[in-house]
Structure formats: structure tokens, C-alpha cells
Tab-separated table of N, CA and C in Angstrom:
chain	number	residue	atom	x	y	z
G	1	MET	N	-91.799	24.365	-12.064
G	1	MET	CA	-90.660	24.043	-11.235
G	1	MET	C	-90.733	24.793	-9.905
G	2	LEU	N	-91.190	26.042	-9.961
G	2	LEU	CA	-91.319	26.846	-8.751
G	2	LEU	C	-92.341	26.223	-7.804
G	3	PHE	N	-93.390	25.644	-8.385
G	3	PHE	CA	-94.422	24.974	-7.591
G	3	PHE	C	-93.830	23.814	-6.798
G	4	LEU	N	-92.984	23.004	-7.444
G	4	LEU	CA	-92.335	21.886	-6.771
G	4	LEU	C	-91.399	22.365	-5.665
G	5	MET	N	-90.714	23.463	-5.905
G	5	MET	CA	-89.826	24.011	-4.883
G	5	MET	C	-90.629	24.479	-3.671
G	6	ASP	N	-91.803	25.079	-3.913
G	6	ASP	CA	-92.660	25.500	-2.804
G	6	ASP	C	-93.149	24.304	-2.001
G	7	ILE	N	-93.522	23.238	-2.691
G	7	ILE	CA	-93.971	22.020	-2.000
G	7	ILE	C	-92.827	21.447	-1.178
G	8	TRP	N	-91.637	21.381	-1.781
G	8	TRP	CA	-90.485	20.832	-1.063
G	8	TRP	C	-90.156	21.675	0.173
G	9	ASP	N	-90.248	23.006	0.053
G	9	ASP	CA	-90.003	23.878	1.205
G	9	ASP	C	-91.033	23.652	2.301
G	10	SER	N	-92.283	23.433	1.913
G	10	SER	CA	-93.330	23.153	2.893
G	10	SER	C	-93.072	21.838	3.614
G	11	VAL	N	-92.683	20.821	2.863
G	11	VAL	CA	-92.389	19.518	3.463
G	11	VAL	C	-91.198	19.631	4.400
G	12	ARG	N	-90.153	20.316	3.978
G	12	ARG	CA	-88.973	20.486	4.835
G	12	ARG	C	-89.321	21.249	6.102
G	13	GLY	N	-90.143	22.267	5.988
G	13	GLY	CA	-90.565	23.026	7.168
G	13	GLY	C	-91.367	22.170	8.123
G	14	PHE	N	-92.266	21.364	7.572
G	14	PHE	CA	-93.070	20.451	8.394
G	14	PHE	C	-92.175	19.444	9.106
G	15	MET	N	-91.229	18.859	8.375
G	15	MET	CA	-90.336	17.864	8.954
G	15	MET	C	-89.434	18.498	10.021
G	16	ALA	N	-88.982	19.720	9.794
G	16	ALA	CA	-88.133	20.386	10.781
G	16	ALA	C	-88.921	20.705	12.047
G	17	ALA	N	-90.170	21.135	11.894
G	17	ALA	CA	-90.991	21.466	13.065
G	17	ALA	C	-91.355	20.221	13.859
G	18	GLY	N	-91.471	19.086	13.186
G	18	GLY	CA	-91.875	17.858	13.862
G	18	GLY	C	-90.728	17.040	14.411
G	19	GLY	N	-89.522	17.382	14.062
G	19	GLY	CA	-88.370	16.664	14.605
G	19	GLY	C	-87.984	15.451	13.771
G	20	ASP	N	-86.945	14.798	14.217
G	20	ASP	CA	-86.374	13.665	13.483
G	20	ASP	C	-87.312	12.466	13.409
G	21	VAL	N	-88.196	12.334	14.367
G	21	VAL	CA	-89.109	11.188	14.380
G	21	VAL	C	-90.025	11.217	13.150
G	22	LEU	N	-90.309	12.401	12.640
G	22	LEU	CA	-91.148	12.488	11.428
G	22	LEU	C	-90.494	11.785	10.247
G	23	TRP	N	-89.178	11.802	10.183
G	23	TRP	CA	-88.492	11.102	9.101
G	23	TRP	C	-88.702	9.598	9.216
G	24	LEU	N	-88.733	9.118	10.448
G	24	LEU	CA	-89.003	7.697	10.671
G	24	LEU	C	-90.436	7.343	10.265
G	25	VAL	N	-91.383	8.206	10.615
G	25	VAL	CA	-92.781	8.000	10.196
G	25	VAL	C	-92.850	7.983	8.668
G	26	ALA	N	-92.157	8.917	8.033
G	26	ALA	CA	-92.163	8.994	6.567
G	26	ALA	C	-91.563	7.736	5.950
G	27	ALA	N	-90.494	7.215	6.526
G	27	ALA	CA	-89.860	6.007	5.990
G	27	ALA	C	-90.795	4.806	6.121
G	28	VAL	N	-91.425	4.656	7.286
G	28	VAL	CA	-92.363	3.543	7.483
G	28	VAL	C	-93.548	3.684	6.537
G	29	LEU	N	-94.054	4.902	6.389
G	29	LEU	CA	-95.168	5.157	5.474
G	29	LEU	C	-94.790	4.808	4.043
G	30	PHE	N	-93.597	5.192	3.636
G	30	PHE	CA	-93.138	4.883	2.279
G	30	PHE	C	-93.070	3.383	2.048
G	31	VAL	N	-92.450	2.651	2.975
G	31	VAL	CA	-92.336	1.191	2.832
G	31	VAL	C	-93.725	0.560	2.803
G	32	MET	N	-94.605	1.022	3.695
G	32	MET	CA	-95.962	0.477	3.757
G	32	MET	C	-96.684	0.673	2.416
G	33	TRP	N	-96.578	1.858	1.837
G	33	TRP	CA	-97.271	2.128	0.580
G	33	TRP	C	-96.639	1.395	-0.599
G	34	VAL	N	-95.336	1.238	-0.585
G	34	VAL	CA	-94.697	0.453	-1.646
G	34	VAL	C	-95.222	-0.980	-1.606
G	35	LEU	N	-95.298	-1.552	-0.398
G	35	LEU	CA	-95.808	-2.915	-0.255
G	35	LEU	C	-97.280	-3.015	-0.655
G	36	MET	N	-98.089	-2.030	-0.261
G	36	MET	CA	-99.507	-2.078	-0.632
G	36	MET	C	-99.703	-1.924	-2.134
G	37	LEU	N	-98.946	-1.042	-2.751
G	37	LEU	CA	-99.052	-0.885	-4.205
G	37	LEU	C	-98.606	-2.156	-4.927
G	38	GLU	N	-97.571	-2.809	-4.402
G	38	GLU	CA	-97.135	-4.076	-4.995
G	38	GLU	C	-98.239	-5.125	-4.883
G	39	ARG	N	-98.923	-5.168	-3.752
G	39	ARG	CA	-100.013	-6.131	-3.567
G	39	ARG	C	-101.190	-5.811	-4.486
G	40	TYR	N	-101.505	-4.525	-4.686
G	40	TYR	CA	-102.555	-4.145	-5.639
G	40	TYR	C	-102.163	-4.574	-7.042
G	41	TRP	N	-100.917	-4.346	-7.410
G	41	TRP	CA	-100.449	-4.752	-8.730
G	41	TRP	C	-100.563	-6.263	-8.874
G	42	TYR	N	-100.107	-7.006	-7.880
G	42	TYR	CA	-100.188	-8.465	-7.936
G	42	TYR	C	-101.636	-8.916	-8.049
G	43	LEU	N	-102.500	-8.342	-7.255
G	43	LEU	CA	-103.904	-8.737	-7.227
G	43	LEU	C	-104.610	-8.455	-8.556
G	44	ASN	N	-104.278	-7.351	-9.187
G	44	ASN	CA	-104.991	-6.957	-10.408
G	44	ASN	C	-104.372	-7.474	-11.698
G	45	TRP	N	-103.061	-7.771	-11.706
G	45	TRP	CA	-102.437	-8.163	-12.965
G	45	TRP	C	-101.798	-9.552	-12.943
G	46	VAL	N	-101.209	-9.933	-11.858
G	46	VAL	CA	-100.496	-11.208	-11.819
G	46	VAL	C	-101.414	-12.357	-11.424
G	47	SER	N	-102.143	-12.186	-10.321
G	47	SER	CA	-102.954	-13.303	-9.823
G	47	SER	C	-104.055	-13.743	-10.787
G	48	PRO	N	-104.695	-12.853	-11.561
G	48	PRO	CA	-105.682	-13.374	-12.519
G	48	PRO	C	-105.070	-14.361	-13.510
G	49	LYS	N	-103.859	-14.107	-13.957
G	49	LYS	CA	-103.183	-15.028	-14.880
G	49	LYS	C	-102.868	-16.346	-14.181
G	50	GLU	N	-102.386	-16.254	-12.947
G	50	GLU	CA	-102.075	-17.469	-12.194
G	50	GLU	C	-103.344	-18.279	-11.926
G	51	HIS	N	-104.421	-17.588	-11.596
G	51	HIS	CA	-105.679	-18.284	-11.330
G	51	HIS	C	-106.214	-18.963	-12.591
G	52	LYS	N	-106.074	-18.305	-13.731
G	52	LYS	CA	-106.490	-18.936	-14.998
G	52	LYS	C	-105.673	-20.193	-15.260
G	53	ALA	N	-104.384	-20.140	-14.951
G	53	ALA	CA	-103.532	-21.314	-15.146
G	53	ALA	C	-103.960	-22.456	-14.219
G	54	ILE	N	-104.325	-22.145	-12.993
G	54	ILE	CA	-104.790	-23.167	-12.053
G	54	ILE	C	-106.105	-23.768	-12.543
G	55	ILE	N	-107.018	-22.916	-12.993
G	55	ILE	CA	-108.313	-23.382	-13.482
G	55	ILE	C	-108.119	-24.265	-14.714
G	56	SER	N	-107.242	-23.840	-15.613
G	56	SER	CA	-106.967	-24.647	-16.818
G	56	SER	C	-106.370	-25.995	-16.446
G	57	ALA	N	-105.453	-25.992	-15.490
G	57	ALA	CA	-104.836	-27.252	-15.065
G	57	ALA	C	-105.881	-28.165	-14.417
G	58	TRP	N	-106.804	-27.592	-13.656
G	58	TRP	CA	-107.853	-28.393	-13.018
G	58	TRP	C	-108.796	-28.985	-14.070
G	59	GLU	N	-109.177	-28.148	-15.034
G	59	GLU	CA	-110.089	-28.615	-16.078
G	59	GLU	C	-109.423	-29.642	-16.992
G	60	ALA	N	-108.117	-29.591	-17.114
G	60	ALA	CA	-107.393	-30.544	-17.967
G	60	ALA	C	-107.208	-31.898	-17.278
G	61	ARG	N	-107.414	-31.945	-15.992
G	61	ARG	CA	-107.267	-33.210	-15.266
G	61	ARG	C	-108.376	-34.173	-15.653
G	62	GLU	N	-108.026	-35.404	-15.836
G	62	GLU	CA	-109.039	-36.426	-16.107
G	62	GLU	C	-109.766	-36.804	-14.828
G	63	ASP	N	-109.013	-36.852	-13.739
G	63	ASP	CA	-109.590	-37.248	-12.459
G	63	ASP	C	-109.794	-36.004	-11.596
G	64	SER	N	-111.046	-35.667	-11.312
G	64	SER	CA	-111.323	-34.542	-10.428
G	64	SER	C	-112.261	-34.936	-9.289
G	65	THR	N	-112.455	-36.223	-9.110
G	65	THR	CA	-113.396	-36.680	-8.086
G	65	THR	C	-112.741	-37.473	-6.966
G	66	SER	N	-111.567	-37.986	-7.182
G	66	SER	CA	-110.941	-38.843	-6.170
G	66	SER	C	-110.432	-38.013	-4.990
G	67	TRP	N	-110.118	-38.730	-3.919
G	67	TRP	CA	-109.545	-38.086	-2.742
G	67	TRP	C	-108.241	-37.385	-3.116
G	68	TYR	N	-107.430	-38.042	-3.936
G	68	TYR	CA	-106.150	-37.490	-4.381
G	68	TYR	C	-106.365	-36.188	-5.166
G	69	ALA	N	-107.356	-36.163	-6.043
G	69	ALA	CA	-107.657	-34.967	-6.836
G	69	ALA	C	-108.078	-33.807	-5.932
G	70	HIS	N	-108.855	-34.114	-4.907
G	70	HIS	CA	-109.291	-33.054	-3.983
G	70	HIS	C	-108.122	-32.498	-3.183
G	71	ARG	N	-107.140	-33.337	-2.843
G	71	ARG	CA	-105.954	-32.850	-2.134
G	71	ARG	C	-105.133	-31.947	-3.050
G	72	ILE	N	-105.068	-32.299	-4.332
G	72	ILE	CA	-104.360	-31.453	-5.300
G	72	ILE	C	-105.056	-30.101	-5.399
G	73	ARG	N	-106.382	-30.135	-5.473
G	73	ARG	CA	-107.173	-28.890	-5.527
G	73	ARG	C	-106.902	-28.034	-4.298
G	74	GLU	N	-106.935	-28.662	-3.122
G	74	GLU	CA	-106.667	-27.937	-1.878
G	74	GLU	C	-105.263	-27.340	-1.868
G	75	ALA	N	-104.291	-28.083	-2.380
G	75	ALA	CA	-102.912	-27.590	-2.421
G	75	ALA	C	-102.799	-26.385	-3.352
G	76	TRP	N	-103.455	-26.439	-4.504
G	76	TRP	CA	-103.407	-25.316	-5.434
G	76	TRP	C	-104.086	-24.082	-4.845
G	77	VAL	N	-105.238	-24.290	-4.203
G	77	VAL	CA	-105.937	-23.161	-3.580
G	77	VAL	C	-105.097	-22.594	-2.440
G	78	SER	N	-104.490	-23.472	-1.666
G	78	SER	CA	-103.643	-23.022	-0.563
G	78	SER	C	-102.445	-22.224	-1.070
G	79	GLN	N	-101.829	-22.679	-2.141
G	79	GLN	CA	-100.699	-21.949	-2.718
G	79	GLN	C	-101.142	-20.591	-3.251
G	80	ALA	N	-102.306	-20.563	-3.895
G	80	ALA	CA	-102.835	-19.291	-4.406
G	80	ALA	C	-103.104	-18.329	-3.246
G	81	LYS	N	-103.658	-18.859	-2.151
G	81	LYS	CA	-103.925	-18.021	-0.974
G	81	LYS	C	-102.625	-17.491	-0.388
G	82	GLN	N	-101.626	-18.345	-0.305
G	82	GLN	CA	-100.330	-17.923	0.221
G	82	GLN	C	-99.715	-16.837	-0.661
G	83	ASP	N	-99.810	-17.008	-1.974
G	83	ASP	CA	-99.276	-15.996	-2.891
G	83	ASP	C	-100.042	-14.679	-2.774
G	84	LEU	N	-101.368	-14.772	-2.625
G	84	LEU	CA	-102.184	-13.562	-2.506
G	84	LEU	C	-101.876	-12.792	-1.226
G	85	THR	N	-101.743	-13.502	-0.133
G	85	THR	CA	-101.603	-12.830	1.157
G	85	THR	C	-100.148	-12.565	1.561
G	86	ALA	N	-99.236	-12.826	0.661
G	86	ALA	CA	-97.822	-12.559	0.960
G	86	ALA	C	-97.646	-11.084	1.318
G	87	ARG	N	-96.873	-10.818	2.312
G	87	ARG	CA	-96.525	-9.481	2.797
G	87	ARG	C	-97.680	-8.729	3.461
G	88	MET	N	-98.855	-9.340	3.562
G	88	MET	CA	-99.965	-8.648	4.223
G	88	MET	C	-99.706	-8.503	5.727
G	89	LEU	N	-99.088	-9.480	6.344
G	89	LEU	CA	-98.773	-9.374	7.769
G	89	LEU	C	-97.784	-8.233	8.007
G	90	LEU	N	-96.816	-8.098	7.123
G	90	LEU	CA	-95.859	-6.999	7.238
G	90	LEU	C	-96.564	-5.651	7.076
G	91	ILE	N	-97.477	-5.559	6.118
G	91	ILE	CA	-98.233	-4.320	5.907
G	91	ILE	C	-99.036	-3.981	7.162
G	92	LYS	N	-99.735	-4.958	7.711
G	92	LYS	CA	-100.546	-4.720	8.909
G	92	LYS	C	-99.662	-4.347	10.103
G	93	THR	N	-98.480	-4.925	10.184
G	93	THR	CA	-97.549	-4.578	11.254
G	93	THR	C	-97.075	-3.140	11.104
G	94	LEU	N	-96.761	-2.727	9.887
G	94	LEU	CA	-96.340	-1.344	9.658
G	94	LEU	C	-97.463	-0.368	9.991
G	95	VAL	N	-98.701	-0.746	9.656
G	95	VAL	CA	-99.853	0.098	10.002
G	95	VAL	C	-99.941	0.256	11.517
G	96	ALA	N	-99.757	-0.837	12.241
G	96	ALA	CA	-99.856	-0.803	13.696
G	96	ALA	C	-98.694	-0.036	14.337
G	97	ILE	N	-97.547	-0.028	13.689
G	97	ILE	CA	-96.368	0.645	14.241
G	97	ILE	C	-96.449	2.166	14.082
G	98	CYS	N	-97.139	2.640	13.053
G	98	CYS	CA	-97.182	4.087	12.783
G	98	CYS	C	-97.610	4.921	13.999
G	99	PRO	N	-98.721	4.584	14.687
G	99	PRO	CA	-99.066	5.397	15.864
G	99	PRO	C	-98.019	5.301	16.978
G	100	MET	N	-97.372	4.146	17.084
G	100	MET	CA	-96.341	4.000	18.123
G	100	MET	C	-95.139	4.901	17.836
G	101	ILE	N	-94.789	5.015	16.572
G	101	ILE	CA	-93.696	5.919	16.215
G	101	ILE	C	-94.117	7.360	16.493
G	102	GLY	N	-95.377	7.677	16.210
G	102	GLY	CA	-95.895	9.002	16.547
G	102	GLY	C	-95.805	9.285	18.038
G	103	LEU	N	-96.102	8.290	18.848
G	103	LEU	CA	-95.986	8.464	20.300
G	103	LEU	C	-94.533	8.644	20.725
G	104	LEU	N	-93.630	7.988	20.026
G	104	LEU	CA	-92.209	8.219	20.277
G	104	LEU	C	-91.877	9.689	20.035
G	105	GLY	N	-92.443	10.250	18.988
G	105	GLY	CA	-92.255	11.676	18.712
G	105	GLY	C	-92.824	12.542	19.815
G	106	THR	N	-93.956	12.124	20.369
G	106	THR	CA	-94.546	12.864	21.488
G	106	THR	C	-93.595	12.884	22.679
G	107	VAL	N	-93.045	11.727	22.989
G	107	VAL	CA	-92.128	11.632	24.133
G	107	VAL	C	-90.884	12.480	23.900
G	108	THR	N	-90.286	12.361	22.723
G	108	THR	CA	-89.066	13.142	22.466
G	108	THR	C	-89.370	14.637	22.447
G	109	GLY	N	-90.521	15.027	21.936
G	109	GLY	CA	-90.903	16.448	21.948
G	109	GLY	C	-91.122	16.968	23.356
G	110	MET	N	-91.751	16.169	24.192
G	110	MET	CA	-91.981	16.593	25.574
G	110	MET	C	-90.662	16.660	26.346
G	111	ILE	N	-89.742	15.778	26.046
G	111	ILE	CA	-88.415	15.865	26.674
G	111	ILE	C	-87.756	17.177	26.286
G	112	SER	N	-87.920	17.569	25.028
G	112	SER	CA	-87.378	18.844	24.569
G	112	SER	C	-88.013	20.008	25.334
G	113	VAL	N	-89.317	19.953	25.562
G	113	VAL	CA	-90.003	21.010	26.319
G	113	VAL	C	-89.454	21.067	27.742
G	114	PHE	N	-89.293	19.903	28.349
G	114	PHE	CA	-88.784	19.880	29.718
G	114	PHE	C	-87.346	20.379	29.793
G	115	ASP	N	-86.551	20.092	28.773
G	115	ASP	CA	-85.186	20.614	28.738
G	115	ASP	C	-85.187	22.137	28.680
G	116	VAL	N	-86.051	22.703	27.846
G	116	VAL	CA	-86.164	24.159	27.746
G	116	VAL	C	-86.600	24.734	29.085
G	117	MET	N	-87.572	24.085	29.723
G	117	MET	CA	-88.055	24.579	31.021
G	117	MET	C	-86.957	24.494	32.075
G	118	ALA	N	-86.131	23.453	32.020
G	118	ALA	CA	-85.064	23.306	33.008
G	118	ALA	C	-83.987	24.366	32.837
G	119	VAL	N	-83.698	24.727	31.593
G	119	VAL	CA	-82.627	25.679	31.327
G	119	VAL	C	-83.126	27.119	31.410
G	120	HIS	N	-84.277	27.408	30.779
G	120	HIS	CA	-84.752	28.791	30.657
G	120	HIS	C	-85.955	29.100	31.534
G	121	GLY	N	-86.497	28.102	32.193
G	121	GLY	CA	-87.715	28.326	32.973
G	121	GLY	C	-88.913	28.363	32.039
G	122	THR	N	-90.015	28.874	32.537
G	122	THR	CA	-91.244	28.925	31.728
G	122	THR	C	-91.384	30.251	30.999
G	123	SER	N	-90.360	31.087	31.051
G	123	SER	CA	-90.467	32.411	30.434
G	123	SER	C	-90.222	32.402	28.929
G	124	ASN	N	-89.595	31.365	28.388
G	124	ASN	CA	-89.298	31.331	26.959
G	124	ASN	C	-90.363	30.508	26.230
G	125	ALA	N	-91.455	31.160	25.924
G	125	ALA	CA	-92.594	30.478	25.297
G	125	ALA	C	-92.273	29.994	23.883
G	126	ARG	N	-91.443	30.735	23.171
G	126	ARG	CA	-91.123	30.366	21.788
G	126	ARG	C	-90.377	29.032	21.733
G	127	MET	N	-89.413	28.848	22.614
G	127	MET	CA	-88.671	27.588	22.631
G	127	MET	C	-89.550	26.443	23.120
G	128	MET	N	-90.450	26.731	24.059
G	128	MET	CA	-91.377	25.694	24.519
G	128	MET	C	-92.346	25.312	23.407
G	129	ALA	N	-92.775	26.269	22.604
G	129	ALA	CA	-93.704	25.993	21.503
G	129	ALA	C	-93.059	25.080	20.470
G	130	ALA	N	-91.757	25.245	20.251
G	130	ALA	CA	-91.067	24.362	19.297
G	130	ALA	C	-91.095	22.927	19.805
G	131	GLY	N	-90.909	22.742	21.102
G	131	GLY	CA	-90.969	21.402	21.689
G	131	GLY	C	-92.373	20.819	21.628
G	132	ILE	N	-93.372	21.664	21.870
G	132	ILE	CA	-94.775	21.204	21.781
G	132	ILE	C	-95.085	20.790	20.351
G	133	SER	N	-94.590	21.552	19.397
G	133	SER	CA	-94.771	21.197	17.988
G	133	SER	C	-94.106	19.862	17.685
G	134	MET	N	-92.895	19.667	18.222
G	134	MET	CA	-92.198	18.393	18.024
G	134	MET	C	-92.942	17.248	18.706
G	135	ALA	N	-93.755	17.574	19.693
G	135	ALA	CA	-94.500	16.532	20.406
G	135	ALA	C	-95.801	16.167	19.691
G	136	THR	N	-96.444	17.130	19.076
G	136	THR	CA	-97.765	16.853	18.491
G	136	THR	C	-97.725	16.448	17.024
G	137	MET	N	-96.808	16.995	16.269
G	137	MET	CA	-96.787	16.714	14.829
G	137	MET	C	-96.488	15.247	14.498
G	138	PRO	N	-95.516	14.609	15.146
G	138	PRO	CA	-95.297	13.189	14.846
G	138	PRO	C	-96.498	12.319	15.222
G	139	THR	N	-97.180	12.675	16.302
G	139	THR	CA	-98.364	11.918	16.696
G	139	THR	C	-99.426	12.014	15.617
G	140	MET	N	-99.667	13.238	15.144
G	140	MET	CA	-100.645	13.435	14.081
G	140	MET	C	-100.222	12.691	12.812
G	141	ALA	N	-98.960	12.785	12.450
G	141	ALA	CA	-98.475	12.121	11.234
G	141	ALA	C	-98.592	10.606	11.365
G	142	GLY	N	-98.256	10.076	12.530
G	142	GLY	CA	-98.381	8.635	12.749
G	142	GLY	C	-99.816	8.168	12.649
G	143	MET	N	-100.746	8.954	13.184
G	143	MET	CA	-102.160	8.588	13.116
G	143	MET	C	-102.689	8.659	11.681
G	144	VAL	N	-102.307	9.703	10.965
G	144	VAL	CA	-102.739	9.821	9.560
G	144	VAL	C	-102.172	8.675	8.729
G	145	ALA	N	-100.912	8.342	8.952
G	145	ALA	CA	-100.293	7.230	8.229
G	145	ALA	C	-101.019	5.924	8.546
G	146	ALA	N	-101.323	5.711	9.820
G	146	ALA	CA	-102.023	4.483	10.214
G	146	ALA	C	-103.426	4.437	9.624
G	147	LEU	N	-104.136	5.552	9.628
G	147	LEU	CA	-105.495	5.569	9.067
G	147	LEU	C	-105.489	5.253	7.581
G	148	SER	N	-104.539	5.830	6.851
G	148	SER	CA	-104.479	5.527	5.414
G	148	SER	C	-104.153	4.056	5.211
G	149	GLY	N	-103.252	3.531	6.029
G	149	GLY	CA	-102.889	2.123	5.920
G	149	GLY	C	-104.021	1.189	6.283
G	150	VAL	N	-104.781	1.528	7.339
G	150	VAL	CA	-105.918	0.692	7.750
G	150	VAL	C	-106.951	0.648	6.640
G	151	PHE	N	-107.275	1.797	6.096
G	151	PHE	CA	-108.303	1.854	5.053
G	151	PHE	C	-107.902	1.016	3.841
G	152	PHE	N	-106.719	1.237	3.331
G	152	PHE	CA	-106.320	0.551	2.105
G	152	PHE	C	-105.952	-0.907	2.329
G	153	SER	N	-105.375	-1.243	3.469
G	153	SER	CA	-105.057	-2.651	3.697
G	153	SER	C	-106.327	-3.467	3.919
G	154	THR	N	-107.340	-2.870	4.554
G	154	THR	CA	-108.624	-3.563	4.722
G	154	THR	C	-109.288	-3.783	3.379
G	155	ARG	N	-109.243	-2.789	2.544
G	155	ARG	CA	-109.801	-2.905	1.184
G	155	ARG	C	-109.052	-3.973	0.384
G	156	LEU	N	-107.748	-3.979	0.522
G	156	LEU	CA	-106.913	-4.967	-0.161
G	156	LEU	C	-107.227	-6.371	0.336
G	157	ASP	N	-107.379	-6.518	1.636
G	157	ASP	CA	-107.738	-7.810	2.231
G	157	ASP	C	-109.068	-8.322	1.684
G	158	ALA	N	-110.049	-7.434	1.601
G	158	ALA	CA	-111.366	-7.829	1.092
G	158	ALA	C	-111.283	-8.271	-0.371
G	159	LYS	N	-110.528	-7.538	-1.176
G	159	LYS	CA	-110.369	-7.916	-2.584
G	159	LYS	C	-109.668	-9.268	-2.725
G	160	MET	N	-108.714	-9.524	-1.851
G	160	MET	CA	-108.009	-10.808	-1.891
G	160	MET	C	-108.952	-11.954	-1.541
G	161	LYS	N	-109.803	-11.744	-0.551
G	161	LYS	CA	-110.763	-12.782	-0.172
G	161	LYS	C	-111.742	-13.062	-1.304
G	162	ILE	N	-112.178	-12.025	-1.988
G	162	ILE	CA	-113.085	-12.190	-3.130
G	162	ILE	C	-112.386	-12.956	-4.243
G	163	SER	N	-111.140	-12.592	-4.520
G	163	SER	CA	-110.375	-13.276	-5.572
G	163	SER	C	-110.199	-14.754	-5.246
G	164	LEU	N	-109.895	-15.057	-4.006
G	164	LEU	CA	-109.723	-16.443	-3.598
G	164	LEU	C	-111.045	-17.207	-3.659
G	165	ALA	N	-112.129	-16.561	-3.258
G	165	ALA	CA	-113.441	-17.211	-3.330
G	165	ALA	C	-113.823	-17.507	-4.786
G	166	LYS	N	-113.518	-16.596	-5.696
G	166	LYS	CA	-113.797	-16.832	-7.117
G	166	LYS	C	-112.981	-18.009	-7.639
G	167	LEU	N	-111.734	-18.096	-7.192
G	167	LEU	CA	-110.890	-19.218	-7.611
G	167	LEU	C	-111.480	-20.527	-7.104
G	168	LYS	N	-111.874	-20.573	-5.854
G	168	LYS	CA	-112.473	-21.802	-5.290
G	168	LYS	C	-113.747	-22.183	-6.025
G	169	ASP	N	-114.569	-21.194	-6.377
G	169	ASP	CA	-115.800	-21.468	-7.107
G	169	ASP	C	-115.526	-21.971	-8.521
G	170	SER	N	-114.380	-21.583	-9.077
G	170	SER	CA	-114.045	-22.010	-10.438
G	170	SER	C	-113.439	-23.411	-10.479
G	171	LEU	N	-113.136	-23.967	-9.320
G	171	LEU	CA	-112.582	-25.312	-9.239
G	171	LEU	C	-113.642	-26.209	-8.578
G	172	PRO	N	-114.599	-26.691	-9.367
G	172	PRO	CA	-115.727	-27.406	-8.758
G	172	PRO	C	-115.339	-28.744	-8.158
G	173	HIS	N	-116.055	-29.075	-7.102
G	173	HIS	CA	-115.952	-30.430	-6.502
G	173	HIS	C	-116.897	-31.322	-7.269
G	174	HIS	N	-116.481	-32.485	-7.564
G	174	HIS	CA	-117.396	-33.424	-8.245
G	174	HIS	C	-117.739	-34.560	-7.337
């Protein structure tokens, strides 16, 4: 329990040093990861069952060679693709927003530094350092959040393409 309290104190100290913008970065990061984990869950547990159902329905069809049958196949593949890629645009948007939120933190931190300089001059280094910290920490956090999102969303995208290609290969054209 003491270990968790130490971690929580470290997180609170980091968030306090980085300013309020860090909370926004944390919220976007949380939403992004919830969405990515949901997509991993869907890709690994739900879509295989759905794809098996599509393959079974295709194999149960008597007609798989007509123009009409091919349109049905295309519709099923298109629906599977739509289900697979759901929320991916939102995930990619959140990834792209993370560095921008970090830059917002940079701007607000620099405004804080300039406020200190206007009131106290350049003689109060400690107060200026707090503003510099508020300027750099959100930028770093936004970049780290974006990098984690880029890596995992790209991996997720690749797995989705492989899954869709396997589905298409399992629905032969005659």
C-alpha cells in the first residue's frame, strides 16, 4: 500500500509541476488507450467469430458465381472492414492531438514565465523555473503520448489489414 502511495505522490508532483494542461494530456491519453484496447479486444476475440460466420454463410450459399453473389460477397467484406476499422479515425485523431496539447502547455508555461518576469524581473529564478517546467513537461508528455499511440495504432492497423485479407482469401471467387 505504501508503494502505491509513493507512486501516487510522484504522479501528483509531476502533474503539479507540469500545470493543468498535463491533466488534459492524461485525459486524451486515457481515452486513446481505452479505444485502442477495445479495438485489440474486438480484433482478437469478436471479429474472428464474425468472420467465421461470414465464411460459413458464404460456403452455405448455393450460388457463389453470379454477379449478384459477388455483390453479396463485397457487401459482407465491406461490412467486416467497417466493423474492423470503427473508431480508428478517432484514435488517429487523438494521437495527432497529443503533441498539440503539449504545445498548448508550452505556451501557457511561457506565459507564466513572462508573468513572473513582468512582476519580479529576472531576479527570481525559482519562480521562473516553475514556469519553464510548466512549459516543457506538457510538451514531453504530449510527445510520449503521441509516440505510444503511433506505435500501437500502426500495429493495430496492420493487424486489421491482415485480418481483412484473410477474410477475403477465405471467400473465394468462382
